PDB file of C-alpha atoms in Angstrom:
ATOM      1  CA  MET A   9      29.045 -25.580  34.219  1.00 92.00           C
ATOM      2  CA  ILE A  10      29.918 -25.445  30.491  1.00 96.00           C
ATOM      3  CA  LEU A  11      33.383 -23.835  30.622  1.00 96.00           C
ATOM      4  CA  GLU A  12      36.040 -22.819  32.878  1.00 97.00           C
ATOM      5  CA  THR A  13      38.644 -20.459  32.670  1.00 98.00           C
ATOM      6  CA  LYS A  14      41.442 -18.719  35.039  1.00 98.00           C
ATOM      7  CA  ARG A  15      38.953 -15.971  36.001  1.00 98.00           C
ATOM      8  CA  LEU A  16      35.574 -17.246  34.786  1.00 98.00           C
ATOM      9  CA  TYR A  17      33.188 -19.947  34.467  1.00 97.00           C
ATOM     10  CA  LEU A  18      30.387 -19.992  32.187  1.00 98.00           C
ATOM     11  CA  ARG A  19      26.971 -21.781  32.279  1.00 98.00           C
ATOM     12  CA  GLN A  20      23.356 -21.710  30.980  1.00 98.00           C
ATOM     13  CA  PHE A  21      21.340 -18.966  31.684  1.00 98.00           C
ATOM     14  CA  THR A  22      18.284 -19.677  33.965  1.00 97.00           C
ATOM     15  CA  GLU A  23      14.927 -17.872  34.968  1.00 97.00           C
ATOM     16  CA  ALA A  24      16.638 -16.561  38.159  1.00 97.00           C
ATOM     17  CA  ASP A  25      19.353 -14.617  35.970  1.00 98.00           C
ATOM     18  CA  LEU A  26      16.615 -12.441  34.532  1.00 97.00           C
ATOM     19  CA  ARG A  27      16.842  -9.471  36.992  1.00 97.00           C
ATOM     20  CA  ASP A  28      20.734  -9.444  36.464  1.00 97.00           C
ATOM     21  CA  LEU A  29      20.381  -9.927  32.838  1.00 97.00           C
ATOM     22  CA  SER A  30      17.997  -6.882  32.474  1.00 98.00           C
ATOM     23  CA  LYS A  31      20.511  -4.565  34.374  1.00 97.00           C
ATOM     24  CA  ILE A  32      23.015  -5.518  31.274  1.00 98.00           C
ATOM     25  CA  LEU A  33      20.655  -5.908  28.314  1.00 98.00           C
ATOM     26  CA  GLN A  34      18.551  -2.371  29.614  1.00 98.00           C
ATOM     27  CA  ASP A  35      21.888  -0.330  29.691  1.00 98.00           C
ATOM     28  CA  LYS A  36      21.953   2.026  26.801  1.00 96.00           C
ATOM     29  CA  ASP A  37      25.764   2.323  26.757  1.00 96.00           C
ATOM     30  CA  VAL A  38      25.982  -1.723  26.466  1.00 96.00           C
ATOM     31  CA  MET A  39      23.609  -1.988  23.686  1.00 96.00           C
ATOM     32  CA  TYR A  40      24.877   0.861  21.722  1.00 92.00           C
ATOM     33  CA  ALA A  41      25.610  -1.760  18.691  1.00 90.00           C
ATOM     34  CA  TYR A  42      22.211  -2.758  18.789  1.00 89.00           C
ATOM     35  CA  GLY A  43      20.934   0.983  18.375  1.00 88.00           C
ATOM     36  CA  HIS A  44      18.928   0.441  21.722  1.00 91.00           C
ATOM     37  CA  ALA A  45      18.749  -0.649  25.235  1.00 96.00           C
ATOM     38  CA  PHE A  46      15.929  -3.477  25.541  1.00 97.00           C
ATOM     39  CA  ASP A  47      12.815  -3.137  27.020  1.00 97.00           C
ATOM     40  CA  ASP A  48      11.583  -5.615  29.898  1.00 97.00           C
ATOM     41  CA  SER A  49       9.640  -7.687  26.990  1.00 97.00           C
ATOM     42  CA  GLU A  50      12.739  -7.811  24.739  1.00 97.00           C
ATOM     43  CA  VAL A  51      15.124  -9.384  27.625  1.00 98.00           C
ATOM     44  CA  ARG A  52      12.263 -11.697  28.674  1.00 98.00           C
ATOM     45  CA  GLN A  53      12.227 -12.776  24.930  1.00 97.00           C
ATOM     46  CA  TRP A  54      16.263 -13.019  24.770  1.00 97.00           C
ATOM     47  CA  LEU A  55      16.121 -15.356  27.792  1.00 98.00           C
ATOM     48  CA  ILE A  56      13.565 -17.602  26.299  1.00 97.00           C
ATOM     49  CA  LYS A  57      15.409 -17.591  22.996  1.00 97.00           C
ATOM     50  CA  GLN A  58      18.948 -18.729  25.090  1.00 97.00           C
ATOM     51  CA  LEU A  59      16.846 -21.434  26.683  1.00 97.00           C
ATOM     52  CA  TYR A  60      15.119 -22.860  23.559  1.00 97.00           C
ATOM     53  CA  ARG A  61      18.725 -22.794  21.813  1.00 97.00           C
ATOM     54  CA  TYR A  62      20.267 -24.965  24.685  1.00 98.00           C
ATOM     55  CA  GLN A  63      17.160 -27.535  23.925  1.00 97.00           C
ATOM     56  CA  LYS A  64      17.429 -27.167  20.366  1.00 97.00           C
ATOM     57  CA  ASP A  65      21.125 -26.811  19.250  1.00 97.00           C
ATOM     58  CA  GLY A  66      22.760 -27.999  22.602  1.00 96.00           C
ATOM     59  CA  PHE A  67      24.640 -24.581  22.811  1.00 98.00           C
ATOM     60  CA  GLY A  68      24.028 -20.996  23.267  1.00 98.00           C
ATOM     61  CA  LEU A  69      24.931 -17.612  24.825  1.00 98.00           C
ATOM     62  CA  TRP A  70      25.946 -18.660  28.404  1.00 98.00           C
ATOM     63  CA  ALA A  71      26.362 -16.585  31.859  1.00 98.00           C
ATOM     64  CA  VAL A  72      29.872 -15.528  32.345  1.00 98.00           C
ATOM     65  CA  ILE A  73      30.146 -15.672  36.253  1.00 98.00           C
ATOM     66  CA  ARG A  74      33.198 -13.887  37.888  1.00 98.00           C
ATOM     67  CA  LYS A  75      35.019 -16.335  40.227  1.00 98.00           C
ATOM     68  CA  SER A  76      36.325 -14.079  42.488  1.00 98.00           C
ATOM     69  CA  ASP A  77      32.669 -12.930  43.925  1.00 98.00           C
ATOM     70  CA  ASN A  78      30.109 -15.250  41.800  1.00 97.00           C
ATOM     71  CA  THR A  79      28.800 -12.324  39.782  1.00 98.00           C
ATOM     72  CA  LEU A  80      27.289 -12.492  36.772  1.00 98.00           C
ATOM     73  CA  ILE A  81      29.180 -10.293  34.678  1.00 98.00           C
ATOM     74  CA  GLY A  82      28.037 -10.654  31.033  1.00 98.00           C
ATOM     75  CA  GLN A  83      27.194 -13.075  28.263  1.00 98.00           C
ATOM     76  CA  CYS A  84      29.141 -15.133  25.943  1.00 98.00           C
ATOM     77  CA  GLY A  85      28.900 -18.455  23.759  1.00 98.00           C
ATOM     78  CA  ILE A  86      27.826 -19.631  20.614  1.00 98.00           C
ATOM     79  CA  THR A  87      24.944 -19.326  18.414  1.00 98.00           C
ATOM     80  CA  MET A  88      23.876 -20.405  14.681  1.00 98.00           C
ATOM     81  CA  GLN A  89      23.815 -17.185  12.970  1.00 96.00           C
ATOM     82  CA  ASN A  90      22.836 -15.921   9.468  1.00 93.00           C
ATOM     83  CA  CYS A  91      26.192 -14.532   7.769  1.00 94.00           C
ATOM     84  CA  ASN A  92      25.034 -12.931   4.498  1.00 90.00           C
ATOM     85  CA  GLY A  93      22.626 -15.963   3.694  1.00 91.00           C
ATOM     86  CA  ILE A  94      24.897 -18.772   5.155  1.00 94.00           C
ATOM     87  CA  ARG A  95      24.418 -20.222   8.571  1.00 96.00           C
ATOM     88  CA  VAL A  96      27.311 -20.342  10.905  1.00 98.00           C
ATOM     89  CA  LYS A  97      28.678 -21.107  14.115  1.00 98.00           C
ATOM     90  CA  GLU A  98      29.345 -17.465  15.577  1.00 98.00           C
ATOM     91  CA  VAL A  99      30.947 -16.328  19.260  1.00 98.00           C
ATOM     92  CA  GLY A 100      29.291 -13.800  20.823  1.00 97.00           C
ATOM     93  CA  TYR A 101      30.099 -11.528  23.953  1.00 98.00           C
ATOM     94  CA  LEU A 102      28.392  -8.784  25.704  1.00 97.00           C
ATOM     95  CA  PHE A 103      29.412  -7.512  29.349  1.00 98.00           C
ATOM     96  CA  ALA A 104      27.966  -5.050  32.013  1.00 98.00           C
ATOM     97  CA  LYS A 105      29.917  -1.837  31.335  1.00 97.00           C
ATOM     98  CA  ALA A 106      31.694  -2.226  34.916  1.00 97.00           C
ATOM     99  CA  TYR A 107      33.524  -5.122  33.586  1.00 98.00           C
ATOM    100  CA  TRP A 108      34.864  -3.475  30.608  1.00 97.00           C
ATOM    101  CA  HIS A 109      38.592  -3.203  29.748  1.00 96.00           C
ATOM    102  CA  HIS A 110      39.460  -6.193  32.057  1.00 97.00           C
ATOM    103  CA  GLY A 111      39.910  -8.708  29.155  1.00 98.00           C
ATOM    104  CA  TYR A 112      37.130 -10.979  30.384  1.00 98.00           C
ATOM    105  CA  ALA A 113      35.488 -10.641  27.001  1.00 98.00           C
ATOM    106  CA  THR A 114      38.724 -12.029  25.342  1.00 98.00           C
ATOM    107  CA  GLU A 115      38.973 -14.599  27.984  1.00 98.00           C
ATOM    108  CA  ALA A 116      35.734 -15.909  27.389  1.00 98.00           C
ATOM    109  CA  ALA A 117      35.302 -15.630  24.061  1.00 98.00           C
ATOM    110  CA  LYS A 118      38.839 -17.666  23.335  1.00 98.00           C
ATOM    111  CA  ALA A 119      37.449 -20.258  25.666  1.00 98.00           C
ATOM    112  CA  CYS A 120      34.239 -20.408  23.632  1.00 98.00           C
ATOM    113  CA  CYS A 121      35.772 -21.048  20.425  1.00 98.00           C
ATOM    114  CA  GLN A 122      38.013 -23.409  21.581  1.00 97.00           C
ATOM    115  CA  TYR A 123      34.675 -25.202  23.022  1.00 98.00           C
ATOM    116  CA  ALA A 124      33.229 -24.867  19.293  1.00 98.00           C
ATOM    117  CA  PHE A 125      36.336 -26.667  17.728  1.00 98.00           C
ATOM    118  CA  LYS A 126      36.442 -29.428  20.088  1.00 97.00           C
ATOM    119  CA  HIS A 127      32.909 -29.796  21.273  1.00 97.00           C
ATOM    120  CA  LEU A 128      30.756 -28.728  18.354  1.00 97.00           C
ATOM    121  CA  HIS A 129      33.327 -30.222  15.798  1.00 96.00           C
ATOM    122  CA  THR A 130      33.574 -26.848  13.727  1.00 97.00           C
ATOM    123  CA  ASP A 131      36.376 -26.061  11.438  1.00 97.00           C
ATOM    124  CA  GLU A 132      35.620 -22.033  11.963  1.00 97.00           C
ATOM    125  CA  VAL A 133      34.030 -20.063  14.212  1.00 98.00           C
ATOM    126  CA  TYR A 134      32.753 -16.316  13.011  1.00 98.00           C
ATOM    127  CA  ALA A 135      32.194 -13.032  14.719  1.00 98.00           C
ATOM    128  CA  ILE A 136      29.810 -10.847  12.997  1.00 97.00           C
ATOM    129  CA  ILE A 137      30.349  -7.535  14.372  1.00 97.00           C
ATOM    130  CA  ARG A 138      28.801  -3.826  13.483  1.00 95.00           C
ATOM    131  CA  GLU A 139      31.352  -1.910  11.682  1.00 95.00           C
ATOM    132  CA  SER A 140      31.234   0.670  14.412  1.00 93.00           C
ATOM    133  CA  ASN A 141      31.686  -1.429  17.494  1.00 95.00           C
ATOM    134  CA  GLN A 142      35.166  -0.731  17.890  1.00 95.00           C
ATOM    135  CA  ALA A 143      35.475  -2.691  21.165  1.00 95.00           C
ATOM    136  CA  SER A 144      34.312  -6.076  19.839  1.00 97.00           C
ATOM    137  CA  ILE A 145      36.574  -5.503  16.701  1.00 98.00           C
ATOM    138  CA  HIS A 146      39.330  -5.535  18.960  1.00 97.00           C
ATOM    139  CA  VAL A 147      38.327  -8.677  20.852  1.00 98.00           C
ATOM    140  CA  ALA A 148      38.284 -10.500  17.512  1.00 98.00           C
ATOM    141  CA  LEU A 149      41.445  -9.412  16.582  1.00 98.00           C
ATOM    142  CA  ARG A 150      42.931 -10.666  19.671  1.00 98.00           C
ATOM    143  CA  LEU A 151      41.265 -13.932  19.249  1.00 98.00           C
ATOM    144  CA  GLY A 152      43.304 -13.987  16.026  1.00 98.00           C
ATOM    145  CA  MET A 153      40.199 -13.338  14.062  1.00 98.00           C
ATOM    146  CA  HIS A 154      40.589 -12.339  10.452  1.00 98.00           C
ATOM    147  CA  PRO A 155      37.931  -9.771   8.327  1.00 98.00           C
ATOM    148  CA  THR A 156      36.300 -12.008   5.446  1.00 96.00           C
ATOM    149  CA  LEU A 157      33.340  -9.928   4.314  1.00 95.00           C
ATOM    150  CA  THR A 158      31.197  -7.019   5.152  1.00 96.00           C
ATOM    151  CA  PHE A 159      27.314  -6.945   4.654  1.00 94.00           C
ATOM    152  CA  ILE A 160      24.364  -5.028   5.840  1.00 92.00           C
ATOM    153  CA  LYS A 161      22.119  -6.273   8.712  1.00 89.00           C
ATOM    154  CA  HIS A 162      18.795  -5.006   9.138  1.00 85.00           C
ATOM    155  CA  TYR A 163      17.719  -4.637  12.651  1.00 81.00           C
ATOM    156  CA  HIS A 164      14.973  -2.503  14.301  1.00 79.00           C
ATOM    157  CA  GLY A 165      14.525  -0.428  10.711  1.00 83.00           C
ATOM    158  CA  ILE A 166      18.161   0.366  10.470  1.00 85.00           C
ATOM    159  CA  ASP A 167      20.586  -0.756   7.771  1.00 91.00           C
ATOM    160  CA  MET A 168      23.800  -1.774  10.074  1.00 91.00           C
ATOM    161  CA  PRO A 169      27.117  -2.531   8.107  1.00 95.00           C
ATOM    162  CA  HIS A 170      28.738  -5.508   9.626  1.00 96.00           C
ATOM    163  CA  ILE A 171      31.898  -7.581   9.558  1.00 97.00           C
ATOM    164  CA  ALA A 172      32.193 -10.858   9.496  1.00 98.00           C
ATOM    165  CA  PHE A 173      35.592 -12.006  11.276  1.00 98.00           C
ATOM    166  CA  VAL A 174      36.612 -15.799  11.130  1.00 98.00           C
ATOM    167  CA  LEU A 175      38.621 -17.900  13.189  1.00 98.00           C
ATOM    168  CA  LYS A 176      39.862 -21.470  11.591  1.00 97.00           C
ATOM    169  CA  LYS A 177      40.598 -24.295  13.623  1.00 95.00           C
ATOM    170  CA  GLU A 178      44.605 -24.914  13.591  1.00 88.00           C
ATOM    171  CA  LYS A 179      45.313 -28.274  11.667  1.00 78.00           C
ATOM    172  CA  LYS A 180      47.479 -30.433  13.650  1.00 68.00           C
TER     173      LYS A 180
END
């Protein structure tokens, strides 16, 4: 286990999570900000990328498990991302549709931001969000993040405007 909150715990993904992960990443409603649902190969590559991140960076996107029934409900974590030409630590979150509007994304993302400040010794955490993704923008705002810049990301041949939100570590 990497993190624990009141209702959730976060742990590294394993090969055993492939089936549950596929249900999330292959749902077109869940993946609307990506412009498409993943196929089997893309899900496998996503999982391989996370396993590599754990080895290379010591962190990545983690499986979010609901404590009450031990169900994998989504993913959340910290990754290194390109933000308009600069490498930043980003909090990312994505949940199965059945678990939207329950506060899980905010709960998990808040814990991940605190993890980044305390264990990764960063002074700021970003959330890079497609500007049409209102649900993720609302999570970022609930975390206390502020928009800093807008830029275009190219994904699957599509130009997608994104907003970079930032949360700065509180000075003591």
